[in-house]
GROMACS .gro file of C-alpha atoms in nm:
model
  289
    1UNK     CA    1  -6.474   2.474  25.141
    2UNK     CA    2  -6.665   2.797  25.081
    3UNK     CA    3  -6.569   3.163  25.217
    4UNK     CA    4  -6.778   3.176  25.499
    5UNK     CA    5  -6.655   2.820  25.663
    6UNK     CA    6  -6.334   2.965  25.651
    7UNK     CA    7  -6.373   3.303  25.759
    8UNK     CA    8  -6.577   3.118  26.085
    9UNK     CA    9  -6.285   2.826  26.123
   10UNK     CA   10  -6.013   3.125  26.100
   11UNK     CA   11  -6.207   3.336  26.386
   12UNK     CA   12  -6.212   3.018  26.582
   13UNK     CA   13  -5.850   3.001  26.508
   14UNK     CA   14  -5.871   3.339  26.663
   15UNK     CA   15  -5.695   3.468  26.409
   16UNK     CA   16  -5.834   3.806  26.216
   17UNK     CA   17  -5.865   3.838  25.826
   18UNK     CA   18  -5.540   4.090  25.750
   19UNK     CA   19  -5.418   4.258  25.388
   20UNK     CA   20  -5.325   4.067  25.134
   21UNK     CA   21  -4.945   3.954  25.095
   22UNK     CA   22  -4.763   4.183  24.850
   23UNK     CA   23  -4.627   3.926  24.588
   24UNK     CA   24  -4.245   4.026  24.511
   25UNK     CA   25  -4.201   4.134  24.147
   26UNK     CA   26  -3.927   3.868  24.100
   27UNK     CA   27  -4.221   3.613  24.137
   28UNK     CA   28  -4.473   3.785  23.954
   29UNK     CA   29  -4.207   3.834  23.659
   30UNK     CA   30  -4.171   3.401  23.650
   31UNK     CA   31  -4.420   3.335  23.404
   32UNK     CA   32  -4.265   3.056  23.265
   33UNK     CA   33  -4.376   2.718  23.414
   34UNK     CA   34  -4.078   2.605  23.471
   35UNK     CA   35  -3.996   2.899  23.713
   36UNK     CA   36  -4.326   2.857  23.890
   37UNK     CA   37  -4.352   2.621  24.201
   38UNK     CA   38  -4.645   2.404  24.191
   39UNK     CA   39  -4.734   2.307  24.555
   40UNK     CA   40  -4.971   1.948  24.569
   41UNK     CA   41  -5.032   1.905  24.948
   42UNK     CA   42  -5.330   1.788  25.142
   43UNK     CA   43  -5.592   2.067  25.067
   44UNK     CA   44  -5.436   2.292  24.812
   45UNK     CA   45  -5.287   2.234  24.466
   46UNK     CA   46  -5.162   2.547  24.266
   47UNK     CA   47  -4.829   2.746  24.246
   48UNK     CA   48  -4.691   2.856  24.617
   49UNK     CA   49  -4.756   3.238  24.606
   50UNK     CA   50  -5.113   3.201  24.567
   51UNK     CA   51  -5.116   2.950  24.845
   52UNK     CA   52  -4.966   3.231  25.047
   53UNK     CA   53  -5.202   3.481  24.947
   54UNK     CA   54  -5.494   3.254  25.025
   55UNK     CA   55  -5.350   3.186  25.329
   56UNK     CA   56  -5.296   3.515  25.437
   57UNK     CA   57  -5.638   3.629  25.401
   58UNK     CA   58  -5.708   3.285  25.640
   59UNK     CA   59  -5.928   3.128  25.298
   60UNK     CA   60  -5.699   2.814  25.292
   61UNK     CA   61  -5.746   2.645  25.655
   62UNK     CA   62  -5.365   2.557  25.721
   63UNK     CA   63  -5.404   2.263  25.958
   64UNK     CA   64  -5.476   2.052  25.666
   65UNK     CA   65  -5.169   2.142  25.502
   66UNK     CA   66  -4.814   1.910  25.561
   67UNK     CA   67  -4.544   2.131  25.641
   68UNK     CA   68  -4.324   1.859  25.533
   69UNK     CA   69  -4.499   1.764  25.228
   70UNK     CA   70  -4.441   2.174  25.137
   71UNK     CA   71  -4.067   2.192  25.273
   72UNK     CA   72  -4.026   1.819  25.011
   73UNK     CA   73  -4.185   1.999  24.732
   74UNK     CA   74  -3.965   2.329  24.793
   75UNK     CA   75  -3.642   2.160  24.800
   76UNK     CA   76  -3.741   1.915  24.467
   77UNK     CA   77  -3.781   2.262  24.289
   78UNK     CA   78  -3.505   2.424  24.418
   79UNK     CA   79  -3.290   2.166  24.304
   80UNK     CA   80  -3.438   2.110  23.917
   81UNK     CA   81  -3.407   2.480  23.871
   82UNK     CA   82  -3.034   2.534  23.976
   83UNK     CA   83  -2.987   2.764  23.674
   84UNK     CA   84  -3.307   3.035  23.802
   85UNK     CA   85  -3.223   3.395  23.907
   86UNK     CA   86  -3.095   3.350  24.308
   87UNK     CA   87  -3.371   3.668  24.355
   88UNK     CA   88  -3.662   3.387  24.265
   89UNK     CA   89  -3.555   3.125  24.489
   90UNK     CA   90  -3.514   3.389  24.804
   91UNK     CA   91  -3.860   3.478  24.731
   92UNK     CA   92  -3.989   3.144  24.734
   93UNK     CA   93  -3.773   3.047  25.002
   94UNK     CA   94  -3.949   3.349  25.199
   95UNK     CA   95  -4.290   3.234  25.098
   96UNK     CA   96  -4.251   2.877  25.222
   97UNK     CA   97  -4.137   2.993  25.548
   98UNK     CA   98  -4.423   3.247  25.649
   99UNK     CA   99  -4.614   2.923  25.572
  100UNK     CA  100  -4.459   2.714  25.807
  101UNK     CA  101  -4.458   2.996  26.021
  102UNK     CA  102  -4.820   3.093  25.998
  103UNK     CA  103  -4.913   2.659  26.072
  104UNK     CA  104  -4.680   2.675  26.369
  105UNK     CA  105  -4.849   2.988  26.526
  106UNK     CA  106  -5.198   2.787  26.485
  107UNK     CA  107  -5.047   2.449  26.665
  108UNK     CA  108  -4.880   2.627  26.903
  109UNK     CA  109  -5.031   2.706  27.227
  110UNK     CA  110  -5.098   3.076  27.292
  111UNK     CA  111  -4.920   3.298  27.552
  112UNK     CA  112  -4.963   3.558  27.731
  113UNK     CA  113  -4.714   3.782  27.663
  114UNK     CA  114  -4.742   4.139  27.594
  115UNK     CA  115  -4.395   4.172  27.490
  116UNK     CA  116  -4.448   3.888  27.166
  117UNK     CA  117  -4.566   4.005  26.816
  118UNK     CA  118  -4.906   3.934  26.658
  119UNK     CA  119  -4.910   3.748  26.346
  120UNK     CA  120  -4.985   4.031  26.196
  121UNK     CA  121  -4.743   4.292  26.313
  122UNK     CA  122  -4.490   3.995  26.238
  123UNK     CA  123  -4.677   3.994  25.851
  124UNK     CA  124  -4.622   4.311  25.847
  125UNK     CA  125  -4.255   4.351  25.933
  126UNK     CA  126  -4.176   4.078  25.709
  127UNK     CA  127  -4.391   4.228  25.409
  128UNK     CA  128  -4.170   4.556  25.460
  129UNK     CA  129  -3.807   4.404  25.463
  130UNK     CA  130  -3.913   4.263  25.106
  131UNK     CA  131  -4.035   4.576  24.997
  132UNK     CA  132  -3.696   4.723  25.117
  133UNK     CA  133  -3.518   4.493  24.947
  134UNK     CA  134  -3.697   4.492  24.632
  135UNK     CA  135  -3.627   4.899  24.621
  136UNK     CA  136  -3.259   4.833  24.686
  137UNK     CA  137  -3.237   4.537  24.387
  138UNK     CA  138  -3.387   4.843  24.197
  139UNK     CA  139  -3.139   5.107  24.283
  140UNK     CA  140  -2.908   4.869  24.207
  141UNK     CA  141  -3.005   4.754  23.887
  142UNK     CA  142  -3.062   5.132  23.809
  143UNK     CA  143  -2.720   5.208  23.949
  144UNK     CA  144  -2.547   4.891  23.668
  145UNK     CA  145  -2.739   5.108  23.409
  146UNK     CA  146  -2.557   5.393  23.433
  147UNK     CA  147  -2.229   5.499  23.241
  148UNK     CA  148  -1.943   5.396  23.453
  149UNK     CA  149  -1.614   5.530  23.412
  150UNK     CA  150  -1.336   5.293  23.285
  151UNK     CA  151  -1.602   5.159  23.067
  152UNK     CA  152  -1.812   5.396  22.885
  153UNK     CA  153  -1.614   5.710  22.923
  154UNK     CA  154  -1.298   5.746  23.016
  155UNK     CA  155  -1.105   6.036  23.201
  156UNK     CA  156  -0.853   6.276  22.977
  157UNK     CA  157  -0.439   6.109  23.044
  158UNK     CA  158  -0.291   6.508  23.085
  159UNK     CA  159  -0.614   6.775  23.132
  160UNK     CA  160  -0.567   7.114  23.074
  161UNK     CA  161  -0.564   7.398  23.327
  162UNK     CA  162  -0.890   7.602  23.337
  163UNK     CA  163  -0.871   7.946  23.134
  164UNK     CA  164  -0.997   8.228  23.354
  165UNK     CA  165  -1.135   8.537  23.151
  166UNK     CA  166  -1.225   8.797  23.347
  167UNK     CA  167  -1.411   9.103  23.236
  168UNK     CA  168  -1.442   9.462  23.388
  169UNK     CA  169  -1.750   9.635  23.440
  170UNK     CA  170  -1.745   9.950  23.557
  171UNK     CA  171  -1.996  10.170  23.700
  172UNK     CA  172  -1.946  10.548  23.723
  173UNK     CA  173  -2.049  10.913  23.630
  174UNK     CA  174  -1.895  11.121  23.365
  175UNK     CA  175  -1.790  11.323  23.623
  176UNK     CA  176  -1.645  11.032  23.807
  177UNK     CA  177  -1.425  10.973  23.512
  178UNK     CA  178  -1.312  11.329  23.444
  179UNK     CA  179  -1.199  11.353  23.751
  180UNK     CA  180  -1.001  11.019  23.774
  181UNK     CA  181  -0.886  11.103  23.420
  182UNK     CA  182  -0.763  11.433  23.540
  183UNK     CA  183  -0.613  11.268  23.862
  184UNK     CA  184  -0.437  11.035  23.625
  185UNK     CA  185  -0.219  11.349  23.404
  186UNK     CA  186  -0.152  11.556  23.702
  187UNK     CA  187   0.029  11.266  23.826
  188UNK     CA  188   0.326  11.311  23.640
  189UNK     CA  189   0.277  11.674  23.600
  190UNK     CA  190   0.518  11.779  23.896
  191UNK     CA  191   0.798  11.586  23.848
  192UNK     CA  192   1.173  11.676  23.785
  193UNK     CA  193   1.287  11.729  23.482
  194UNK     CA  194   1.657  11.617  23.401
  195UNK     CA  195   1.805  11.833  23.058
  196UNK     CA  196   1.981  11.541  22.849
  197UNK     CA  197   2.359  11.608  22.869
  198UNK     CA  198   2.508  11.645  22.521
  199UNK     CA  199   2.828  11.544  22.438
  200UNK     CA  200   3.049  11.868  22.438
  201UNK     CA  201   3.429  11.897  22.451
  202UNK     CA  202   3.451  12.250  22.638
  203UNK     CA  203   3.752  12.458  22.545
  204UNK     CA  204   3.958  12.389  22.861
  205UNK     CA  205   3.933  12.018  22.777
  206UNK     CA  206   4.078  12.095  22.424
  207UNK     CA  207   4.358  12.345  22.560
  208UNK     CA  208   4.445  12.029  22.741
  209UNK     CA  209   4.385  11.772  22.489
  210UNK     CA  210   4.591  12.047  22.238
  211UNK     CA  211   4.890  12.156  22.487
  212UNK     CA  212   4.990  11.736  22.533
  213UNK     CA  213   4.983  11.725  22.140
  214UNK     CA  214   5.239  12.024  22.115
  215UNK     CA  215   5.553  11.818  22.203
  216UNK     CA  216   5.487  11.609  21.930
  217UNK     CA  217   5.504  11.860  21.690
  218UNK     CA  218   5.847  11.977  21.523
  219UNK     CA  219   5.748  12.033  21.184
  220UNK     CA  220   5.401  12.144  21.070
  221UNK     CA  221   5.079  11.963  21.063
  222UNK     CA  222   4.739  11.925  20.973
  223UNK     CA  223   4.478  12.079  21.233
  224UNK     CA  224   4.209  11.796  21.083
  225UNK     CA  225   4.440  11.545  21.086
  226UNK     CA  226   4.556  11.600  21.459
  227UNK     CA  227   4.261  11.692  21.639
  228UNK     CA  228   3.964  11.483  21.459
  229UNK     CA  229   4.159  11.200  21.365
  230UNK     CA  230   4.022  10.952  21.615
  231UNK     CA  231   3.672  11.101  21.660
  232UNK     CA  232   3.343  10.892  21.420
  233UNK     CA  233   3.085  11.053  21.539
  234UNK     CA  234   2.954  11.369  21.359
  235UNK     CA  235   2.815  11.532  21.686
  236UNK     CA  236   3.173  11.510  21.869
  237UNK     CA  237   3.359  11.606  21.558
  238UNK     CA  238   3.172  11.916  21.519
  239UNK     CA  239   3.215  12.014  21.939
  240UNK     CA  240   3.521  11.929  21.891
  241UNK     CA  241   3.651  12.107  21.636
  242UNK     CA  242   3.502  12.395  21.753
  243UNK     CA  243   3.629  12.398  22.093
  244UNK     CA  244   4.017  12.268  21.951
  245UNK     CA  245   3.981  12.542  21.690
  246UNK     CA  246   3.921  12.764  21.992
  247UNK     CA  247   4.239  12.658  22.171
  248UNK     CA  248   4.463  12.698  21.883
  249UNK     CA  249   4.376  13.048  21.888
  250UNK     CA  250   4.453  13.120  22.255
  251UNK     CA  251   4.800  12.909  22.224
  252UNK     CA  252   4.849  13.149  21.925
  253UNK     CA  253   4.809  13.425  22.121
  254UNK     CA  254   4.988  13.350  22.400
  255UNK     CA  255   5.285  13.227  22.150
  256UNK     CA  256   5.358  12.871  22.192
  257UNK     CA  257   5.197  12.758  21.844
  258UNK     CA  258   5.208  12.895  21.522
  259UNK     CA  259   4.942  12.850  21.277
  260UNK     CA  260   4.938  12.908  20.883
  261UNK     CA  261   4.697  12.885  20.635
  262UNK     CA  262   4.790  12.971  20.260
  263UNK     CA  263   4.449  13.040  20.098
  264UNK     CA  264   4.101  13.121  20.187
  265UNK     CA  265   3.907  12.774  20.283
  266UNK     CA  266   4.219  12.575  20.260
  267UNK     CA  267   4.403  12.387  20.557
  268UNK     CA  268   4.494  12.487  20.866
  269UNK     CA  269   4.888  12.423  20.940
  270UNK     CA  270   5.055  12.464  21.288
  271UNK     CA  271   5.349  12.364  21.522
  272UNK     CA  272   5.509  12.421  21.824
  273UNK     CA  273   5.613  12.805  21.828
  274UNK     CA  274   6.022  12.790  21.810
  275UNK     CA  275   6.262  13.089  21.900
  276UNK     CA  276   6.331  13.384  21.635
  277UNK     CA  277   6.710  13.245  21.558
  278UNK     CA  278   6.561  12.920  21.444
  279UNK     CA  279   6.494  12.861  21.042
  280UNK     CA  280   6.259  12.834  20.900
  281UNK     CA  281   6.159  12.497  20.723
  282UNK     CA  282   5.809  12.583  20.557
  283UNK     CA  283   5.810  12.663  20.176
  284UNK     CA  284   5.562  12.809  20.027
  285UNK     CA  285   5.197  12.589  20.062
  286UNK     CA  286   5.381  12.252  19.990
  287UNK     CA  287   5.592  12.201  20.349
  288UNK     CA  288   5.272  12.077  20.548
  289UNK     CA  289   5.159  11.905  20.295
   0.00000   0.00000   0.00000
């Protein structure tokens, strides 16, 4: 049957040459002949998607093909090739059934109903949900490609908490910087001042410290031996022995202590003053000593 016979039995049809049926890749991919359906019906032998090509572009004139012979053939493949991707046998599965669907719209009776789809808007719907789902068995397969995590990397057991460094920059005059610098000294320039107090017996303390020490003392004594016995540090040893020293003088004066010394430099001896009547114990530089 040439071109033109079926271009003229197709218009008589009244059905209108459309574009050609997109083939899915899955099918295109099959190259082996074992993937490949090969359709034998009444006037058309070859592999199914070029039946559906032909037959889309209305040069295959589908009243002389058997629906059932095709639906037979499909289901003989389907079942030899049980092992083939599931992707190939929805595609075929798709192509066998615009055929049927493309005889059935020729045997049927047409109707007038707006509201109904051409075959071609139909074609066209149907060529778009396979495009559609050939993009998302693409994503997909893209998506499997990728590194996944539990498999090809794996997350850190106890992370680390992030290090923040920050940095200054600052942006000012010189004379911006004198005067903050200036700002910054005369801060501190008016406040109080509080003298360190230094540790110093005063001489009423030692009069005190000196007059509860004089009951205790019948015979003579020491003055280093009395007063700086108990004191280790040099700063309150020299304040006071000073200040003691001091004391002793006044209770000399004022007669309730007597104080000896038998050479220049050498130690200071004193008691308690007694009356004139009493004797008097103290030989010469060895008594005290």
């Amino acid at each position: 049957m040439t071109e033109e016979n079926n271009k003229s039995a197709a218009s008589a049809n009244g059905f209108v040459e459309g574009p050609a049926y997109q083939i899915p890749s899955s099918v295109k991919g099959a190259t082996n002949e074992e993937n490949v359906l090969e359709v034998d019906v009444d006037g058309f032998e070859g592999p199914l998607d070029i039946l559906l090509n032909l037959a889309r572009v209305q040069k295959v004139d589908l009243k002389q093909i058997s629906i059932l012979q095709l639906a037979e053939q499909y289901l003989n493949f389907i079942g030899k090739v049980q092992s083939l991707k599931i992707e190939i046998a929805a595609d075929y599965l798709v192509m066998a059934s615009w055929l049927a669907y493309l005889k059935s719209r020729l045997l049927l009776p047409k109707e007038n109903d707006d509201e109904d789809l051409s075959a071609e808007e139909m074609a066209a719907r149907l060529v778009f949900q396979l495009q559609r789902l050939e993009a998302m068995r693409d994503a997909s397969a893209k998506l499997m490609t990728r590194n996944q995590l539990g498999r090809d990397f794996f997350p850190r057991g106890m992370p680390e908490g992030i290090r923040v460094k920050r940095e200054s920059h600052y942006d000012a005059s010189l004379y911006e910087l004198l005067t903050s610098y200036s700002t910054q000294r005369l801060r501190n320039y008016y406040a109080s001042w509080k003298p360190t107090e230094l540790p110093i017996l005063s001489i009423e303390r030692a009069r005190m410290r000196l007059e509860r020490m004089l009951g205790k003392m019948d015979d003579w004594e020491e003055f280093d031996l009395i007063v700086m016995n108990e004191l280790k540090d040099p700063v309150k040893r020299r304040t006071t022995a000073a200040s003691s020293f001091s004391a002793m003088l006044e209770f000399a004066r004022d007669g309730k202590l007597e104080i000896q010394q038998n050479k220049n430099f050498g130690k200071i001896l004193m008691r308690r003053a007694r009356p004139k009547s009493a004797p008097d114990n103290m030989l010469t530089g060895e008594s005290g000593e």
